Every structure is written in structure tokens, then in C-alpha cells.
XYZ file of C-alpha atoms in Angstrom:
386
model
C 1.485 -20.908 5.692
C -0.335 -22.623 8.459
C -3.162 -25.185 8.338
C -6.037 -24.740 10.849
C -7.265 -26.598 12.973
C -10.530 -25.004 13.757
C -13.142 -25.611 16.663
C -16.838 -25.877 16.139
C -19.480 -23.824 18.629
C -22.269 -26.617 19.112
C -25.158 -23.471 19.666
C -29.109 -24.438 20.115
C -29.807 -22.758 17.285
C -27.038 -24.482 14.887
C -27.739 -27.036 11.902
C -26.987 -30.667 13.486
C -26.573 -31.715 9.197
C -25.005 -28.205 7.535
C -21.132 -28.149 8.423
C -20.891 -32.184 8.414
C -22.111 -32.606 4.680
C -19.833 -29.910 4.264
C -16.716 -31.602 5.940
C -17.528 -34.595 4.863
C -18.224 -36.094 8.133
C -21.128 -38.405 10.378
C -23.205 -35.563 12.032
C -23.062 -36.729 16.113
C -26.795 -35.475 16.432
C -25.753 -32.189 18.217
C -26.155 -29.047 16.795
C -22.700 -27.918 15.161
C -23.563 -23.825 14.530
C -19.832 -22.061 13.338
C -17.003 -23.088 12.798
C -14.117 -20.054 13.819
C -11.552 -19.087 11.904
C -9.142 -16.597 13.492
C -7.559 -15.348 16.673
C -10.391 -14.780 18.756
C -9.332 -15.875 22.312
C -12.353 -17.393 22.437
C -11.358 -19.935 20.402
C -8.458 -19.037 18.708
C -7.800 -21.708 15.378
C -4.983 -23.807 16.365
C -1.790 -24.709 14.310
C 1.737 -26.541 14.124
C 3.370 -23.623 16.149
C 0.117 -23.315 18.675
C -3.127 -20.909 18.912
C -2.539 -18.204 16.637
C -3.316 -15.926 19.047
C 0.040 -17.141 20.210
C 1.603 -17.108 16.781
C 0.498 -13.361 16.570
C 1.758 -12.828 19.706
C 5.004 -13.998 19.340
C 5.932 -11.592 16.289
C 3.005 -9.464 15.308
C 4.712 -7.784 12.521
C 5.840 -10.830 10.780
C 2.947 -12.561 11.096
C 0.433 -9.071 10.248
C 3.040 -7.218 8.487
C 3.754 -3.723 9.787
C 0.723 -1.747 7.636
C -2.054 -3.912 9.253
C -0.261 -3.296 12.686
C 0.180 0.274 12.380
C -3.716 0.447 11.144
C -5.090 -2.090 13.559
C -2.735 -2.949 16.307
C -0.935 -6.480 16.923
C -3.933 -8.119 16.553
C -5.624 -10.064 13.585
C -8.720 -7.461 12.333
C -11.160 -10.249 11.511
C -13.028 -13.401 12.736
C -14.006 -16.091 9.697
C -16.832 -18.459 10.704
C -18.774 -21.069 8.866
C -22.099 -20.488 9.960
C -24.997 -22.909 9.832
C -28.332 -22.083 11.274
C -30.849 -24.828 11.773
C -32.959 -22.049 13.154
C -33.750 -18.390 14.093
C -30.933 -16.744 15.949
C -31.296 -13.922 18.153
C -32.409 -10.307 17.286
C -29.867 -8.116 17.468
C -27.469 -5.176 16.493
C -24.118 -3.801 16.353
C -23.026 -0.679 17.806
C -20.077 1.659 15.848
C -16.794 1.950 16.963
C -18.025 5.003 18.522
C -20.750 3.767 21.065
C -18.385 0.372 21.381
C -15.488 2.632 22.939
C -18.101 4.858 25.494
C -20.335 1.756 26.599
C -17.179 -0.392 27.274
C -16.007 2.372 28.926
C -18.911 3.114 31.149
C -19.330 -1.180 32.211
C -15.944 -0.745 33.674
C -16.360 2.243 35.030
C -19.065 0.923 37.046
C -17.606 -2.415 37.584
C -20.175 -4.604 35.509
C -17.776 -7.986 34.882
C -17.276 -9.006 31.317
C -18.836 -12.549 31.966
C -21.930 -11.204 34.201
C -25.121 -11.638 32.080
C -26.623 -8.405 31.627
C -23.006 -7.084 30.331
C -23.569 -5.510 26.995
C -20.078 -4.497 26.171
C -17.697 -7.307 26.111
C -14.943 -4.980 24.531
C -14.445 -1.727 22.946
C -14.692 -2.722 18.972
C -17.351 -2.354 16.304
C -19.057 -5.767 14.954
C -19.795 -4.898 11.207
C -20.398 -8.422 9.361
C -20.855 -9.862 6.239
C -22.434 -13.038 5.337
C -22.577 -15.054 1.835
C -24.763 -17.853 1.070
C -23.131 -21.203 0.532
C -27.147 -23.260 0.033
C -30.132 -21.182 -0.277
C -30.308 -19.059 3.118
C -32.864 -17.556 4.994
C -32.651 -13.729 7.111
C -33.984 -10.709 8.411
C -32.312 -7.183 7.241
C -33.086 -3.538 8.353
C -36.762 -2.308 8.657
C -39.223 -2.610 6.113
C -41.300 0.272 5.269
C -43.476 1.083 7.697
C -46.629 0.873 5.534
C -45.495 -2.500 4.302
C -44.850 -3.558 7.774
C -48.647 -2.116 8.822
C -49.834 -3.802 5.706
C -48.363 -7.229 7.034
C -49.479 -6.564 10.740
C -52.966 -5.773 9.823
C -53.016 -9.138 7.804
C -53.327 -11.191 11.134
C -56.515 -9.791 11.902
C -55.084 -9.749 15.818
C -57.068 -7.147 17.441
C -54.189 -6.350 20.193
C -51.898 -5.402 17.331
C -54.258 -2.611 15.499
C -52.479 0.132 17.903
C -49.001 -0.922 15.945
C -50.461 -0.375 12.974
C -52.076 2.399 13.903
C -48.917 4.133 14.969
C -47.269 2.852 11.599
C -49.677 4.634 9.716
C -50.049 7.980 11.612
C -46.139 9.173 12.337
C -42.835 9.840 10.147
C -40.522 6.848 9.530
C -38.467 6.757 12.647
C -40.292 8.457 14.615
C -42.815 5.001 13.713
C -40.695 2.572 13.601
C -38.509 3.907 16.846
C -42.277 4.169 18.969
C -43.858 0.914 17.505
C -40.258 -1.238 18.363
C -40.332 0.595 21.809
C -43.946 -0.588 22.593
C -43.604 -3.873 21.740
C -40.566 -4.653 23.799
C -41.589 -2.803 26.406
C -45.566 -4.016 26.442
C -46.549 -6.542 29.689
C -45.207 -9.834 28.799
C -48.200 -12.396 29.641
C -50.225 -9.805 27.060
C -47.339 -10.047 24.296
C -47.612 -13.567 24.620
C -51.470 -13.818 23.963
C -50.467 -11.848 21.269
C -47.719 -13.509 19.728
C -49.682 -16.461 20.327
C -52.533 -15.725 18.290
C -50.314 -13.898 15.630
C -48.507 -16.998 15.121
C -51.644 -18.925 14.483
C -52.402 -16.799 11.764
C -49.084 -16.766 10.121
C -49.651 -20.352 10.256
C -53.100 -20.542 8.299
C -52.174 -17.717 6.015
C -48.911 -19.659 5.083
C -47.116 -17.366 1.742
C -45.183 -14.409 3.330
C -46.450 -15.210 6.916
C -44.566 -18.720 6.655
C -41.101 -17.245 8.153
C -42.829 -15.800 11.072
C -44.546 -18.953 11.451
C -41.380 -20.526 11.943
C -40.072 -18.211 13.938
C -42.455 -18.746 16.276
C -42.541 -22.074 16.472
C -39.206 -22.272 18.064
C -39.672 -18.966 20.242
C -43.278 -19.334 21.245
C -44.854 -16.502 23.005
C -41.508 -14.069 22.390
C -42.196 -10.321 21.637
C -39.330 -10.332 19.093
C -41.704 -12.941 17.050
C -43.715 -9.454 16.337
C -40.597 -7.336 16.128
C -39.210 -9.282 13.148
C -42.469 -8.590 10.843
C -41.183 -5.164 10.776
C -37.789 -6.468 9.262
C -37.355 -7.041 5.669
C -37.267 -10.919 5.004
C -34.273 -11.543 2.661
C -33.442 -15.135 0.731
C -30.204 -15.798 -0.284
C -28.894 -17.705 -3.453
C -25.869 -19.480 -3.635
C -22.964 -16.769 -3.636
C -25.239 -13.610 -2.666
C -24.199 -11.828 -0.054
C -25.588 -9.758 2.812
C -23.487 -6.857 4.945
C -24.568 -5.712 8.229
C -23.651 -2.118 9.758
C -23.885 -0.794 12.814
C -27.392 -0.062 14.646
C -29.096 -2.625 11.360
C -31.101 -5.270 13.044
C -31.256 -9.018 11.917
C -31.452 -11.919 12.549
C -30.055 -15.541 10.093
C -33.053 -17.915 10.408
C -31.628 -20.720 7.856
C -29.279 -21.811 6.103
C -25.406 -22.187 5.928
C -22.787 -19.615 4.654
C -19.665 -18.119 5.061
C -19.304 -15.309 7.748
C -16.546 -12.788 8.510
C -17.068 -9.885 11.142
C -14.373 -7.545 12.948
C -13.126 -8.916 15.732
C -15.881 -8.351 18.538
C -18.188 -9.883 20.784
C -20.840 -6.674 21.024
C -24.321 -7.807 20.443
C -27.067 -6.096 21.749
C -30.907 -8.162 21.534
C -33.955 -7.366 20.491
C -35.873 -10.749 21.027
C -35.711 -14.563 20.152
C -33.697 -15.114 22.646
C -33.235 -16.265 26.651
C -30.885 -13.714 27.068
C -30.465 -10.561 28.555
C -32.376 -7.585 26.397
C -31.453 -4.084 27.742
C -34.434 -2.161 25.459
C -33.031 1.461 26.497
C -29.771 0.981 25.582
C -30.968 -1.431 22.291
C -33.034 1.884 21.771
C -30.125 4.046 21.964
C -28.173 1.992 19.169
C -30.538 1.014 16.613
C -31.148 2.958 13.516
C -34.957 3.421 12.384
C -34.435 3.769 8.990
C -36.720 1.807 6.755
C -34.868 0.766 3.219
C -33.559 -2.643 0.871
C -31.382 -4.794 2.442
C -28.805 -4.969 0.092
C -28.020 -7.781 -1.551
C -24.306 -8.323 -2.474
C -23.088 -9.812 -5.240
C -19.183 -10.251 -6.216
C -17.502 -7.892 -8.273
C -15.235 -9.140 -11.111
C -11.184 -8.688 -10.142
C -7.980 -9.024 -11.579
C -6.724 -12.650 -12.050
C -10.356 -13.949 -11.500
C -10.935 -12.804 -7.570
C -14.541 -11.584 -6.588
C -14.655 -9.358 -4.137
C -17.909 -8.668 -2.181
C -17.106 -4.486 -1.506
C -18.037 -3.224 2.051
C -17.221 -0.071 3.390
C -15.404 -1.576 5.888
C -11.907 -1.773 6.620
C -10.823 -4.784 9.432
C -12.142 -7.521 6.926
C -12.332 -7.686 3.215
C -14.171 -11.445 1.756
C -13.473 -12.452 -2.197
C -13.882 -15.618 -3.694
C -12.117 -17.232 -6.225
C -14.070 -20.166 -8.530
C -11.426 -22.215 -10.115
C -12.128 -24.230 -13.039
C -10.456 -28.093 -14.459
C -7.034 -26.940 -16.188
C -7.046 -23.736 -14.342
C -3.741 -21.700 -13.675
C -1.802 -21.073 -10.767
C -2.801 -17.993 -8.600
C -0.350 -15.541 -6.604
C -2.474 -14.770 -3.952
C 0.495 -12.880 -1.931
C -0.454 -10.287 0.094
C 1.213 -7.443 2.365
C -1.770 -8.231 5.087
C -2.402 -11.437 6.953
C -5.016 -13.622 4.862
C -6.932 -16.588 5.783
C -8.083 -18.930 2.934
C -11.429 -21.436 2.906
C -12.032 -24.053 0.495
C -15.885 -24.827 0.443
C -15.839 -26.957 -2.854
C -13.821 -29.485 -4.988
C -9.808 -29.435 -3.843
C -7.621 -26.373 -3.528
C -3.636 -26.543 -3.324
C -2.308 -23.870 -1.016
C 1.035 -24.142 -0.826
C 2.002 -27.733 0.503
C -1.454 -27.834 1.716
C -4.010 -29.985 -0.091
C -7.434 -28.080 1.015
C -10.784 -30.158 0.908
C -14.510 -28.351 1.590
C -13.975 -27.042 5.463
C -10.253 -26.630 5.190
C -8.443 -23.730 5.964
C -4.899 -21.888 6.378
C -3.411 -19.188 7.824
C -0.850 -16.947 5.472
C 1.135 -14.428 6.826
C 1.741 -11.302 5.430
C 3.867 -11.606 2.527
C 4.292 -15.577 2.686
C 4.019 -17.178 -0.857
C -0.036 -17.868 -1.466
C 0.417 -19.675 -4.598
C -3.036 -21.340 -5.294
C -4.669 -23.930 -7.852
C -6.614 -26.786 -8.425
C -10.458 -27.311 -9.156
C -12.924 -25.717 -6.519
C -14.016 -22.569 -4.993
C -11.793 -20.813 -2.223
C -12.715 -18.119 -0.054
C -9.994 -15.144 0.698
C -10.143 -13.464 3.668
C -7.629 -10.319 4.471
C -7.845 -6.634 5.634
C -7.794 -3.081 3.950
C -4.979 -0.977 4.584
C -5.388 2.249 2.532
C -2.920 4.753 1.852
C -2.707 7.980 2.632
């Protein structure tokens, strides 16, 4: 079992307070956004015997075990953040494994470097993801319905955006959705941002259900994605609820700090709220315009007091044990590689004391005996038999 030492992405959009208080630590006035967990070579977690990505690489089956190898490669599945947004971060989706493999395929076909801005593919994996709320925390999820999202459009009273909610009213569900997304992104920019503008002075006055958009716009003033995220379903978080994101859902975390775990992947393609590159036909070509409930999570009871947040996903699987004064011992022992996060009281892994922000690495069937007074966070992968 190896204890982490983890490095901290210091993002624009990160909390300068969130992952601090958490730690335990002075905040050094920068923003401190997630905290990785993993083998990403990005910035793999280091330990006693080096990156992991070196520890992996050394022995893959040891370290994996030979069913996550044979499933997954010599690779760890997963990336484990601690996430902590101070504001909006970008618009965006995920493509499936599918689109991943072909558009990775076609930017190096036709040369496009990895690092060259308008890249869209940075490998050839899925990004499915799953969040859960540590404080109270703030998102956008999937598209509303599209009457709702008329309903809150035609709210503003903005003249310029009566042809969105015209369209919202007069076609079928994606067929809406897909043209009103299209037109916004695609619209003249100095006219979006009279629009946006003006929208974001009425979100302002009205306050209520306009207040997130308010916000929004405050720190991306004049952006079309201001008006692309009314059509998103505005989701808040309590303390241990959960949200999962599949391929082609848009969203965006606006606020608050939580516990993240995603397949291994850089693929992000953005809608708005953002500097960055946005490539609107091939954004067009992954999203899905289907209007429903986000889906909040909560953990489903386990054996030996684990509560497992159930995704249909099989590179990362997040439970969460809460363990209470006089507790027992837990065998957390595993086949798979696991990583384990304490995020309250103290947690004994092993030899290793754990305090809020700790974490280890356990290899696949290494001892994971755990106890003490706190809540810990399991992360592992599925391998299913066939």
C-alpha cells in the first residue's frame, strides 16, 4: 500500500479556500481547482517507489492484477480528483468510446498535434464521470425540457431571444433543442453579446431561478454559452449526492467542492464559458438532444457498510464508507487496483494514518484492512465475468 503524494492544478476557475480547509492548510491566495489522484501522465500521484505511472509500469499485473489488465490494458482505468470550483467551468461533453477511437484517429491522420489548440482528441478513450458533493454544490446536467427552457427564455423579456423560443415551441425535442443550440453558437458574436448582455441584466433583477445565470455571467460576460446553459437543467447538490455524466450530456460544475472520478481521458469538447477552442460542428456531432432529469445519485447500502454510487460504467466504480467511534475493522481487499480518500475525521489504512485529503494507492490483492472514525472514499474498477 502506497501513500500519495498528490499535485494540485491551480485552474482560474478553482476555489482559492475549498481544498485548504479541507487539508487543513493556509490557502496561498491562488486558486487550487483538483487535486489528482491516479496515473495520469499528466500528473501522475507520486509515491515511495516513484510516479505510479512508473510503479504500473514496472509490473502491471502485480500492481492491476491480471483481470483489470486483461479488461483494460496495463494501465490504471480511472483518474480520482478533488474538485473545487470557485466558479463556472467550461461547457462541455464527452464523446463514447466509439467517436473517441474515430476522431483520434482522424487528428492523426491529418497530423493535428496533441498540444495544438484546436485539437479535440487528445487520445482515443471515453470520459464518463461521476461527481459527489462533499459541501452543498452547484451544476448544470442534460437539457431541460424545451418548454421549460422557452418558459425561462421568454422570462428575460430580451427581444433578440424570442426566435429561440420560438423555435422551442414550434419543433420536436431534438430536432429543438439540436436547432436552437446550433443558432446560438453559431449567431454573430458582437450580436450574442448585446444579447447576453442584456439577458444577464435581467437574470440579475429577476434574482430566484435566474440567480445562477446571473452568476454565470458575471464571470463570462458577453459569452454565448451564458444563453446555452438556460437550456440545461440547474442541479444542487447535498452533501453525499451524487451526479454521473455520459457521453454526448452537457454540463458544466459552477460551485462547490466534491469528489470526482472519470476514466482515464483528456476528451472534452466546449460549448461556451470558456477562452478556448469551440469546434460547434463537431460539438454538434457529439451531443445528445435529449431533454430529461439529471439524475441524482444517491449511495446504495452494501455488504460490511460500503455505499456504492452504481454507474453503468465499467473503468471506475466510487463507494464510500462512513465509519463510526468504536467501529470495526474493514477488509477492503480487492482483486483490482483501488485508491482510497479520507475526506473526514482519521482513517487507518494499513500503516498509514489518513487525515481529510489523504490518500493511498493498494494494489490488487494487497491487505486493505481499514478503521478508525471518519468517512473514506473507495475507488476501484469493474471486472465482470463472463
Amino acid at each position: 500500500m502506497d501513500r500519495l503524494d498528490n499535485t494540485i492544478r491551480p485552474y482560474a476557475w478553482g476555489s482559492t479556500t475549498a481544498i485548504p480547509r479541507l487539508l487543513g492548510t493556509e490557502p496561498t491566495g491562488e486558486p487550487q481547482a483538483e487535486m489528482w489522484m491516479g496515473a495520469h501522465p499528466g500528473a501522475p500521484s507520486r509515491t515511495g517507489r516513484g510516479t505510479l505511472v512508473e510503479v504500473i509500469d514496472a509490473d502491471p499485473e502485480k500492481e492491476l492484477g491480471p483481470d483489470s489488465v486483461a479488461r483494460f490494458g496495463p494501465r490504471l482505468p480511472f483518474l480520482l480528483k478533488l474538485l473545487a470550483a470557485g466558479g463556472p467551468l467550461s461547457l462541455q461533453v464527452h464523446p463514447d468510446l466509439t467517436q473517441a477511437k474515430e476522431g483520434y484517429a482522424d487528428e492523426e491522420r491529418r497530423g493535428v498535434p496533441v498540444t495544438a489548440p484546436h485539437r479535440n482528441y487528445k487520445d482515443a478513450n471515453h470520459k464518463p464521470e461521476l461527481v459527489c458533493a462533499l459541501t452543498e454544490f452547484d451544476g448544470l446536467c442534460g437539457f431541460r425540457d424545451p418548454l421549460r427552457a422557452a418558459e425561462l427564455l421568454d422570462g428575460l423579456g430580451v427581444d433578440t431571444l424570442k426566435p429561440y423560443v420560438d423555435l422551442l415551441h414550434a419543433h420536436p425535442e431534438e430536432a429543438a433543442l439540436r436547432e436552437v443550440l446550433t443558432a446560438i453558437l453559431t449567431a454573430d458574436r458582437e450580436e450574442m453579446a448585446r444579447t447576453v448582455t442584456e439577458a444577464a441584466a435581467a437574470c440579475d433583477r429577476l434574482g430566484g431561478a435566474y440567480a445562477p445565470y446571473a452568476d454565470i455571467a458575471h464571470h463570462y460576460p458577453g459569452d454565448p454559452g451564458v444563453i446555452a446553459a438556460m437550456l440545461l437543467n440547474h442541479v444542487r447538490l447535498q452533501p453525499g449526492e451524487a451526479l454521473f455524466l455520459g457521453a454526448g450530456v452537457p454540463h458544466a460544475y459552477l460551485d462547490g467542492l466534491g469528489v470526482e472520478i472519470m476514466a482515464n481521458s483528456d476528451n472534452v469538447l466546449r460549448c461556451g464559458l470558456t477562452p478556448k477552442h469551440v469546434d460547434v460542428p463537431e460539438l454538434l456531432r457529439i451531443v445528445r438532444f435529449e431533454a430529461g432529469d439529471p439524475g441524482v445519485l444517491r449511495p446504495e447500502a452494501g455488504p460490511d457498510g460500503e455505499e456504492v454510487y452504481e454507474t453503468p460504467i465499467d473503468e471506475f466504480r466510487l463507494s464510500r464508507y462512513v465509519l463510526p467511534a468504536g467501529g470495526t475493522a474493514h477488509d477492503l481487499t480487492l482483486t483490482t487496483p483501488q485508491i482510497l480518500l479520507c475526506t473526514a475525521g482519521s482513517v487507518r489504512a494499513g500503516e498509514h494514518e489518513l487525515s481529510p485529503g489523504a490518500s493511498v494507492f493498494v494494489p490488487a490483492g494487497e491487505n486493505a484492512e481499514v478503521s478508525g472514525t471518519g468517512t473514506l472514499f473507495r475507488a476501484t474498477v469493474v471486472v465482470r465475468r463472463p
